[in-house]
Coordinates of C-alpha atoms in Angstrom, one line a residue:
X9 CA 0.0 0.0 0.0
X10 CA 1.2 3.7 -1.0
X11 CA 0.6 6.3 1.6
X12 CA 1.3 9.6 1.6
X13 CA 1.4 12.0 5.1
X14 CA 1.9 15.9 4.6
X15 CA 3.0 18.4 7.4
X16 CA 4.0 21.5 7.7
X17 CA 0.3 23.6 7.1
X18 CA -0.1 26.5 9.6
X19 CA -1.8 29.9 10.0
X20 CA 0.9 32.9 9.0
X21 CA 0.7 36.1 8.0
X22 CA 1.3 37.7 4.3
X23 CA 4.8 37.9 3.5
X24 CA 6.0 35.1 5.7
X25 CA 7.2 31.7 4.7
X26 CA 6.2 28.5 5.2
X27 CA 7.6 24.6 4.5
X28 CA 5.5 21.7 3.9
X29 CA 6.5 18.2 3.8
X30 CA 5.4 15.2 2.4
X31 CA 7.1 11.7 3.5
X32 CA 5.9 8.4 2.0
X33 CA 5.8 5.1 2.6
X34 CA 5.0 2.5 0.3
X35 CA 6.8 3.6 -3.1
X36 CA 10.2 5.2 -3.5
X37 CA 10.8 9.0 -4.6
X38 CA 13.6 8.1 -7.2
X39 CA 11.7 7.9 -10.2
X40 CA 8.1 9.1 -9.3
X41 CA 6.5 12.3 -10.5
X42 CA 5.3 14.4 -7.7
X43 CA 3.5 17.2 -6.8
X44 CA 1.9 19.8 -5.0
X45 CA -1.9 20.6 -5.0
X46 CA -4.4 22.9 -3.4
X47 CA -7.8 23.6 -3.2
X48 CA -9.5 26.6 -1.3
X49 CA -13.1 26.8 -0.3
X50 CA -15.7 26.7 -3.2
X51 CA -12.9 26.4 -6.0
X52 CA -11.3 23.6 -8.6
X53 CA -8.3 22.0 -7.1
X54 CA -5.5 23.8 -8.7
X55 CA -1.9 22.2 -9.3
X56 CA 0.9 24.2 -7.4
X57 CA 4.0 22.3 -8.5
X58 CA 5.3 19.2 -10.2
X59 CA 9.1 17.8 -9.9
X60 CA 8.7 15.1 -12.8
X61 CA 10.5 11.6 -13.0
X62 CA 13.2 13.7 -15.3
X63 CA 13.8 16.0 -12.5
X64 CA 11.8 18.8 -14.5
X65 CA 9.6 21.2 -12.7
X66 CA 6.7 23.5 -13.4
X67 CA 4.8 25.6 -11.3
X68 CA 1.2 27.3 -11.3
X69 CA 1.2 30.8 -12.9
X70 CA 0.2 32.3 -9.3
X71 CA 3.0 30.4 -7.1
X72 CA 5.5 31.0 -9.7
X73 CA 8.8 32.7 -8.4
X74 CA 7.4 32.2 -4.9
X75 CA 7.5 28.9 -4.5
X76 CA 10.2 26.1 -4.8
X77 CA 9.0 22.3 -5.0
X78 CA 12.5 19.9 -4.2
X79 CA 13.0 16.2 -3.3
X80 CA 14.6 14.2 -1.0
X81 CA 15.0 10.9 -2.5
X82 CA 16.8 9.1 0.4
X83 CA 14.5 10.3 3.1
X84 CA 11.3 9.8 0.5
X85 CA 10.2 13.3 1.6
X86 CA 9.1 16.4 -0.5
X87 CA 9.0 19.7 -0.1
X88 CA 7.1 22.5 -0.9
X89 CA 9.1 26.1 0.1
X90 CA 6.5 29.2 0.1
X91 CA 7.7 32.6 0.5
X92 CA 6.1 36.0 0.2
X93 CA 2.9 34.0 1.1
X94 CA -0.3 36.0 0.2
X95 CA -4.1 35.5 1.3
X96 CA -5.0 34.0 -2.0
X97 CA -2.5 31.0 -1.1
X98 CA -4.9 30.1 1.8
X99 CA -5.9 26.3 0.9
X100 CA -6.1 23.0 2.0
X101 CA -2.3 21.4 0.2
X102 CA -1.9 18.1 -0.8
X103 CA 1.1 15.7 -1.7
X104 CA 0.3 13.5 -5.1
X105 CA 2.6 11.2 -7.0
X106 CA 2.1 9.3 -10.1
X107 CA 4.3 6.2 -11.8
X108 CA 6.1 8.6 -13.9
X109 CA 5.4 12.3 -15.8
X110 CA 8.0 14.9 -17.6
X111 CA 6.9 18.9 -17.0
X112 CA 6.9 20.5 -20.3
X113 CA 6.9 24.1 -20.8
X114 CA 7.3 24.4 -17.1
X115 CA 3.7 23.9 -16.5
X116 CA 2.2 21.2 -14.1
X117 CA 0.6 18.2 -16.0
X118 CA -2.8 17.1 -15.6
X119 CA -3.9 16.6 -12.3
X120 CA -5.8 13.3 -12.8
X121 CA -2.2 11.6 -13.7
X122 CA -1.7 11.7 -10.1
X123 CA -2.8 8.2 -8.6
X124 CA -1.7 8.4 -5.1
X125 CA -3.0 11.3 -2.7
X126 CA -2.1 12.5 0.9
X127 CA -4.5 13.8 3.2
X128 CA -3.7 17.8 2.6
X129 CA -2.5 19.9 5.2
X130 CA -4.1 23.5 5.7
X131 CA -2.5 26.7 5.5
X132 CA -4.2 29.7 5.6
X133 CA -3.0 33.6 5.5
X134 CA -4.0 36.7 6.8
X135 CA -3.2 39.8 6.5

């Protein structure tokens, strides 16, 4: 079985940073496509950012330049970095990996190629 546990969510003002963490246990980081997700209240989940198989990454035209999505491969955890957080960036996050996927054009693929999902963590931001 694949899960995947994500940390890191808290309540923080605008302009602050924030790290979240995913750690899994049932599949290995090396060659998996991951990626970071969010959804706020009464809107589509949204993809954040995707590190690919390839080591490619994209980011959501909203995060982009804010946030940083890295990989731990011998401690099967990923990160999410978030600076200069806004209120807009309030949102239940979630961890997703898939078998395999390659970022092109530095845009997150598809969010439905994503077969395993953590739980989401919730970060919210006032200001």
């Amino acid at each position: 079985q694949v899960q995947l546990v994500e940390s890191g969510g808290d309540s923080v003002q605008a302009g602050e940073s924030l790290t979240l963490s995913c750690i899994a246990s049932g599949i290995t980081y090396n060659s998996y496509c991951l990626g970071w997700f969010r959804q706020a209240p009464g809107k589509e989940r949204e993809g954040v950012a995707t590190i690919g198989s390839d080591g490619t990454t994209g980011y959501g035209d909203s995060v982009k330049g804010r946030f940083t999505i890295s990989k731990d491969n011998a401690e099967n955890t990923l990160y999410l970095q978030m600076n200069l957080l806004k209120p807009e960036d309030t949102a239940m996050y979630y961890c997703a990996a898939a078998v395999w996927c390659t970022v092109l054009r530095g845009i997150p693929p598809p969010q439905n190629l994503f077969e395993h999902w953590g739980q989401g963590t919730q970060v919210t931001v006032s200001s």
